[in-house]
Amino acid sequence: MPTSDQPAVAGTPPKENQWLNLLCNVVLPTLIFMKLSPETRLGPMWALALGCALPIGYGIYDFVVRKVFNLLSVLGLVAVLVKGVFGLLKTSAFWIACSEAALPLLFGIAILFTVRGKEPLVQRFLLSPQLFDIERIRRQLALRGNAEQLRPLMVTTSVAYAGTMFLSAALNFVLASRLLVAEPGTDEFVAQLGKFTGMQYPVIALPLTVLTVLLFLWVMNRLSVLTGVPAESLLAGGQSPGKDGISI
């Protein structure tokens, strides 16, 4: 929906909330399959169907309304299918470890794949109106003759973030291989799966969150250098600089 200071242009797709995109295509489908697949709840088949319905529905909506192909919907669907199929087949611990590594691995590959395109995937999420004052950034880059420096910055950021995804995939695989050693479907395996899920936060999620925050702060610092504007003033809703002599 266009805002009051950004009137809609005929033929231009409406702006997309990238966080809603991520939530519907990745976070919710994964949580649905993880939390609702036990037989005491929906069961693996219905949890898989519901988990797949979200990215499929969102992808169709995006294509009909915005006339664009949503890569994240495809990634979310494939990731849920991989985890679901391995879960339904009750495959060996090795393949379950592979399924745990599938999502971050797919994301890392997708990030690198989009680097050659018009807009890298990381740029779509990082430089979003929900986080940054995009117009201010582009205006200041143009005023200082640094407009061409934005893409190399986003490419470097994309490669670095893809590296964190590959690290996540490797850690997921190693942790799952070490902990999930019982026969799938047994009570012992369920207990091991619970332990694996509990250890994912301190061993995988926490370090990767720290790396992501550090990468974000580095990007903010680079944008501040390129635009000549204090980093906090580049954020959405940030205050304009007062005495630095820069008109924004």
Short mmCIF file of N, CA and C in Angstrom, two decimals, residues 77-188:
data_model
loop_
_atom_site.label_atom_id
_atom_site.label_comp_id
_atom_site.label_asym_id
_atom_site.label_seq_id
_atom_site.Cartn_x
_atom_site.Cartn_y
_atom_site.Cartn_z
N LEU A 77 9.29 -23.75 0.36
CA LEU A 77 8.57 -24.97 -0.02
C LEU A 77 9.52 -26.15 -0.11
N VAL A 78 10.66 -25.95 -0.78
CA VAL A 78 11.63 -27.03 -0.95
C VAL A 78 12.18 -27.48 0.41
N ALA A 79 12.49 -26.51 1.28
CA ALA A 79 13.05 -26.84 2.59
C ALA A 79 12.07 -27.67 3.42
N VAL A 80 10.79 -27.26 3.43
CA VAL A 80 9.78 -28.00 4.19
C VAL A 80 9.57 -29.38 3.60
N LEU A 81 9.57 -29.48 2.26
CA LEU A 81 9.39 -30.77 1.61
C LEU A 81 10.53 -31.72 1.95
N VAL A 82 11.76 -31.20 1.94
CA VAL A 82 12.92 -32.03 2.26
C VAL A 82 12.81 -32.58 3.68
N LYS A 83 12.54 -31.68 4.63
CA LYS A 83 12.41 -32.11 6.03
C LYS A 83 11.23 -33.06 6.19
N GLY A 84 10.12 -32.75 5.52
CA GLY A 84 8.92 -33.56 5.65
C GLY A 84 9.06 -34.95 5.07
N VAL A 85 9.63 -35.04 3.87
CA VAL A 85 9.78 -36.34 3.21
C VAL A 85 10.71 -37.23 4.02
N PHE A 86 11.84 -36.68 4.49
CA PHE A 86 12.75 -37.47 5.31
C PHE A 86 12.08 -37.92 6.60
N GLY A 87 11.24 -37.03 7.17
CA GLY A 87 10.54 -37.38 8.40
C GLY A 87 9.50 -38.48 8.17
N LEU A 88 8.77 -38.40 7.06
CA LEU A 88 7.74 -39.40 6.76
C LEU A 88 8.34 -40.76 6.45
N LEU A 89 9.47 -40.75 5.74
CA LEU A 89 10.10 -42.01 5.36
C LEU A 89 10.87 -42.65 6.51
N LYS A 90 11.07 -41.87 7.60
CA LYS A 90 11.84 -42.36 8.75
C LYS A 90 13.19 -42.92 8.30
N THR A 91 13.90 -42.08 7.56
CA THR A 91 15.19 -42.47 7.02
C THR A 91 16.25 -42.52 8.11
N SER A 92 17.46 -42.87 7.71
CA SER A 92 18.57 -42.99 8.66
C SER A 92 18.94 -41.62 9.22
N ALA A 93 19.71 -41.65 10.30
CA ALA A 93 20.14 -40.42 10.95
C ALA A 93 20.95 -39.54 10.00
N PHE A 94 21.70 -40.16 9.08
CA PHE A 94 22.50 -39.39 8.12
C PHE A 94 21.62 -38.48 7.28
N TRP A 95 20.51 -39.03 6.76
CA TRP A 95 19.64 -38.24 5.90
C TRP A 95 18.86 -37.21 6.70
N ILE A 96 18.57 -37.50 7.94
CA ILE A 96 17.92 -36.50 8.79
C ILE A 96 18.89 -35.35 9.05
N ALA A 97 20.16 -35.67 9.23
CA ALA A 97 21.18 -34.63 9.39
C ALA A 97 21.25 -33.78 8.13
N CYS A 98 21.13 -34.43 6.97
CA CYS A 98 21.13 -33.69 5.69
C CYS A 98 19.93 -32.76 5.61
N SER A 99 18.77 -33.24 6.09
CA SER A 99 17.57 -32.40 6.03
C SER A 99 17.71 -31.19 6.94
N GLU A 100 18.40 -31.34 8.08
CA GLU A 100 18.60 -30.22 8.99
C GLU A 100 19.52 -29.17 8.37
N ALA A 101 20.44 -29.62 7.54
CA ALA A 101 21.38 -28.70 6.89
C ALA A 101 20.80 -28.10 5.61
N ALA A 102 19.67 -28.63 5.14
CA ALA A 102 19.14 -28.25 3.83
C ALA A 102 18.74 -26.78 3.75
N LEU A 103 18.01 -26.28 4.76
CA LEU A 103 17.49 -24.91 4.69
C LEU A 103 18.59 -23.86 4.63
N PRO A 104 19.56 -23.84 5.58
CA PRO A 104 20.62 -22.83 5.46
C PRO A 104 21.47 -23.03 4.21
N LEU A 105 21.66 -24.28 3.78
CA LEU A 105 22.43 -24.53 2.57
C LEU A 105 21.72 -23.93 1.35
N LEU A 106 20.41 -24.14 1.25
CA LEU A 106 19.63 -23.58 0.15
C LEU A 106 19.67 -22.05 0.17
N PHE A 107 19.57 -21.48 1.35
CA PHE A 107 19.63 -20.03 1.47
C PHE A 107 20.98 -19.50 1.01
N GLY A 108 22.06 -20.15 1.45
CA GLY A 108 23.38 -19.71 1.04
C GLY A 108 23.56 -19.75 -0.46
N ILE A 109 23.10 -20.83 -1.09
CA ILE A 109 23.19 -20.96 -2.54
C ILE A 109 22.35 -19.89 -3.23
N ALA A 110 21.13 -19.66 -2.72
CA ALA A 110 20.24 -18.66 -3.32
C ALA A 110 20.85 -17.26 -3.21
N ILE A 111 21.46 -16.96 -2.08
CA ILE A 111 22.09 -15.65 -1.89
C ILE A 111 23.19 -15.43 -2.91
N LEU A 112 24.05 -16.43 -3.11
CA LEU A 112 25.13 -16.31 -4.09
C LEU A 112 24.58 -16.25 -5.51
N PHE A 113 23.50 -17.00 -5.77
CA PHE A 113 22.91 -17.03 -7.11
C PHE A 113 22.36 -15.65 -7.50
N THR A 114 21.78 -14.94 -6.53
CA THR A 114 21.17 -13.64 -6.84
C THR A 114 22.17 -12.50 -6.90
N VAL A 115 23.42 -12.75 -6.54
CA VAL A 115 24.43 -11.69 -6.57
C VAL A 115 24.61 -11.14 -7.98
N ARG A 116 24.47 -11.99 -8.98
CA ARG A 116 24.65 -11.56 -10.37
C ARG A 116 23.42 -10.84 -10.92
N GLY A 117 22.32 -10.90 -10.21
CA GLY A 117 21.09 -10.27 -10.68
C GLY A 117 21.06 -8.78 -10.42
N LYS A 118 19.90 -8.18 -10.72
CA LYS A 118 19.73 -6.74 -10.55
C LYS A 118 19.81 -6.34 -9.09
N GLU A 119 19.23 -7.17 -8.22
CA GLU A 119 19.19 -6.86 -6.79
C GLU A 119 19.46 -8.12 -5.98
N PRO A 120 20.63 -8.21 -5.33
CA PRO A 120 20.93 -9.38 -4.50
C PRO A 120 19.85 -9.61 -3.44
N LEU A 121 19.63 -10.87 -3.11
CA LEU A 121 18.60 -11.23 -2.13
C LEU A 121 18.84 -10.54 -0.79
N VAL A 122 20.09 -10.46 -0.37
CA VAL A 122 20.41 -9.81 0.91
C VAL A 122 20.02 -8.34 0.87
N GLN A 123 20.22 -7.69 -0.27
CA GLN A 123 19.87 -6.27 -0.39
C GLN A 123 18.37 -6.06 -0.21
N ARG A 124 17.56 -7.00 -0.71
CA ARG A 124 16.11 -6.87 -0.59
C ARG A 124 15.67 -6.84 0.87
N PHE A 125 16.34 -7.64 1.71
CA PHE A 125 15.96 -7.71 3.12
C PHE A 125 16.68 -6.67 3.97
N LEU A 126 17.95 -6.42 3.66
CA LEU A 126 18.72 -5.50 4.48
C LEU A 126 18.33 -4.05 4.21
N LEU A 127 18.33 -3.66 2.94
CA LEU A 127 17.97 -2.29 2.59
C LEU A 127 16.47 -2.20 2.33
N SER A 128 15.71 -2.42 3.36
CA SER A 128 14.25 -2.35 3.26
C SER A 128 13.77 -1.09 3.96
N PRO A 129 12.64 -0.53 3.53
CA PRO A 129 12.10 0.69 4.17
C PRO A 129 11.79 0.49 5.64
N GLN A 130 11.61 -0.78 6.06
CA GLN A 130 11.34 -1.04 7.47
C GLN A 130 12.58 -0.82 8.34
N LEU A 131 13.78 -0.91 7.74
CA LEU A 131 15.02 -0.75 8.49
C LEU A 131 15.71 0.58 8.23
N PHE A 132 15.80 0.95 6.95
CA PHE A 132 16.58 2.12 6.56
C PHE A 132 15.73 3.16 5.84
N ASP A 133 16.21 4.41 5.90
CA ASP A 133 15.63 5.48 5.09
C ASP A 133 16.29 5.39 3.71
N ILE A 134 15.68 4.61 2.84
CA ILE A 134 16.30 4.30 1.55
C ILE A 134 16.50 5.54 0.70
N GLU A 135 15.51 6.43 0.68
CA GLU A 135 15.63 7.64 -0.13
C GLU A 135 16.79 8.50 0.33
N ARG A 136 16.96 8.62 1.64
CA ARG A 136 18.07 9.42 2.18
C ARG A 136 19.41 8.80 1.79
N ILE A 137 19.51 7.49 1.89
CA ILE A 137 20.76 6.82 1.54
C ILE A 137 21.10 7.04 0.08
N ARG A 138 20.13 6.83 -0.81
CA ARG A 138 20.39 6.98 -2.24
C ARG A 138 20.71 8.43 -2.60
N ARG A 139 20.02 9.36 -1.96
CA ARG A 139 20.26 10.78 -2.24
C ARG A 139 21.67 11.18 -1.82
N GLN A 140 22.08 10.75 -0.63
CA GLN A 140 23.41 11.10 -0.14
C GLN A 140 24.52 10.42 -0.93
N LEU A 141 24.29 9.19 -1.34
CA LEU A 141 25.27 8.50 -2.18
C LEU A 141 25.46 9.25 -3.49
N ALA A 142 24.36 9.72 -4.08
CA ALA A 142 24.44 10.46 -5.34
C ALA A 142 25.15 11.80 -5.14
N LEU A 143 24.84 12.50 -4.05
CA LEU A 143 25.45 13.80 -3.79
C LEU A 143 26.96 13.69 -3.60
N ARG A 144 27.41 12.59 -3.02
CA ARG A 144 28.85 12.42 -2.76
C ARG A 144 29.56 11.63 -3.85
N GLY A 145 28.83 11.28 -4.92
CA GLY A 145 29.43 10.54 -6.02
C GLY A 145 29.76 9.10 -5.69
N ASN A 146 29.04 8.53 -4.74
CA ASN A 146 29.31 7.15 -4.30
C ASN A 146 28.20 6.18 -4.66
N ALA A 147 27.31 6.59 -5.56
CA ALA A 147 26.17 5.74 -5.90
C ALA A 147 26.62 4.38 -6.43
N GLU A 148 27.73 4.36 -7.16
CA GLU A 148 28.22 3.10 -7.74
C GLU A 148 28.85 2.18 -6.70
N GLN A 149 29.07 2.70 -5.49
CA GLN A 149 29.69 1.88 -4.45
C GLN A 149 28.69 1.02 -3.69
N LEU A 150 27.39 1.27 -3.90
CA LEU A 150 26.38 0.52 -3.15
C LEU A 150 26.35 -0.95 -3.56
N ARG A 151 26.39 -1.21 -4.86
CA ARG A 151 26.32 -2.61 -5.31
C ARG A 151 27.51 -3.44 -4.81
N PRO A 152 28.78 -2.96 -4.97
CA PRO A 152 29.90 -3.75 -4.41
C PRO A 152 29.74 -4.03 -2.92
N LEU A 153 29.19 -3.06 -2.18
CA LEU A 153 28.97 -3.27 -0.75
C LEU A 153 27.97 -4.39 -0.52
N MET A 154 26.89 -4.40 -1.31
CA MET A 154 25.86 -5.43 -1.16
C MET A 154 26.38 -6.80 -1.61
N VAL A 155 27.25 -6.82 -2.61
CA VAL A 155 27.84 -8.09 -3.06
C VAL A 155 28.73 -8.67 -1.96
N THR A 156 29.58 -7.82 -1.38
CA THR A 156 30.44 -8.27 -0.28
C THR A 156 29.61 -8.77 0.90
N THR A 157 28.55 -8.03 1.22
CA THR A 157 27.66 -8.43 2.31
C THR A 157 26.98 -9.76 2.00
N SER A 158 26.58 -9.94 0.75
CA SER A 158 25.91 -11.18 0.34
C SER A 158 26.83 -12.38 0.50
N VAL A 159 28.07 -12.22 0.05
CA VAL A 159 29.04 -13.32 0.16
C VAL A 159 29.30 -13.65 1.63
N ALA A 160 29.44 -12.62 2.45
CA ALA A 160 29.68 -12.84 3.88
C ALA A 160 28.49 -13.53 4.54
N TYR A 161 27.27 -13.10 4.20
CA TYR A 161 26.09 -13.71 4.82
C TYR A 161 25.88 -15.13 4.30
N ALA A 162 26.18 -15.36 3.03
CA ALA A 162 26.11 -16.73 2.50
C ALA A 162 27.07 -17.63 3.27
N GLY A 163 28.23 -17.07 3.64
CA GLY A 163 29.18 -17.83 4.45
C GLY A 163 28.61 -18.24 5.79
N THR A 164 27.82 -17.34 6.42
CA THR A 164 27.20 -17.71 7.70
C THR A 164 26.15 -18.80 7.50
N MET A 165 25.47 -18.79 6.35
CA MET A 165 24.49 -19.84 6.06
C MET A 165 25.17 -21.20 5.87
N PHE A 166 26.30 -21.19 5.17
CA PHE A 166 27.04 -22.44 4.97
C PHE A 166 27.60 -22.95 6.30
N LEU A 167 28.03 -22.03 7.15
CA LEU A 167 28.50 -22.42 8.48
C LEU A 167 27.35 -23.03 9.28
N SER A 168 26.16 -22.42 9.18
CA SER A 168 24.98 -22.96 9.86
C SER A 168 24.65 -24.36 9.36
N ALA A 169 24.73 -24.56 8.04
CA ALA A 169 24.45 -25.88 7.48
C ALA A 169 25.43 -26.92 8.01
N ALA A 170 26.72 -26.54 8.04
CA ALA A 170 27.74 -27.47 8.52
C ALA A 170 27.53 -27.81 10.00
N LEU A 171 27.23 -26.79 10.81
CA LEU A 171 27.02 -27.02 12.24
C LEU A 171 25.78 -27.88 12.48
N ASN A 172 24.71 -27.62 11.72
CA ASN A 172 23.50 -28.44 11.84
C ASN A 172 23.78 -29.89 11.50
N PHE A 173 24.54 -30.11 10.43
CA PHE A 173 24.85 -31.47 10.00
C PHE A 173 25.69 -32.20 11.04
N VAL A 174 26.73 -31.53 11.54
CA VAL A 174 27.62 -32.16 12.52
C VAL A 174 26.87 -32.45 13.81
N LEU A 175 26.09 -31.48 14.29
CA LEU A 175 25.35 -31.67 15.54
C LEU A 175 24.33 -32.79 15.42
N ALA A 176 23.60 -32.82 14.29
CA ALA A 176 22.60 -33.87 14.09
C ALA A 176 23.27 -35.23 13.97
N SER A 177 24.41 -35.29 13.28
CA SER A 177 25.12 -36.56 13.11
C SER A 177 25.62 -37.11 14.44
N ARG A 178 26.03 -36.21 15.33
CA ARG A 178 26.56 -36.65 16.63
C ARG A 178 25.45 -37.07 17.60
N LEU A 179 24.31 -36.38 17.54
CA LEU A 179 23.26 -36.61 18.54
C LEU A 179 22.20 -37.61 18.10
N LEU A 180 21.85 -37.60 16.81
CA LEU A 180 20.76 -38.47 16.33
C LEU A 180 21.32 -39.80 15.86
N VAL A 181 21.55 -40.70 16.81
CA VAL A 181 22.17 -41.98 16.48
C VAL A 181 21.22 -43.16 16.68
N ALA A 182 20.08 -42.93 17.31
CA ALA A 182 19.12 -44.02 17.56
C ALA A 182 18.28 -44.28 16.31
N GLU A 183 17.55 -45.37 16.31
CA GLU A 183 16.68 -45.73 15.19
C GLU A 183 15.51 -44.74 15.13
N PRO A 184 15.28 -44.10 13.96
CA PRO A 184 14.17 -43.16 13.83
C PRO A 184 12.83 -43.82 14.18
N GLY A 185 11.99 -43.08 14.88
CA GLY A 185 10.67 -43.59 15.26
C GLY A 185 10.63 -44.17 16.66
N THR A 186 11.80 -44.41 17.27
CA THR A 186 11.84 -44.97 18.62
C THR A 186 11.78 -43.85 19.66
N ASP A 187 11.47 -44.23 20.90
CA ASP A 187 11.42 -43.25 21.99
C ASP A 187 12.79 -42.63 22.22
N GLU A 188 13.84 -43.44 22.06
CA GLU A 188 15.20 -42.93 22.24
C GLU A 188 15.51 -41.86 21.20
#
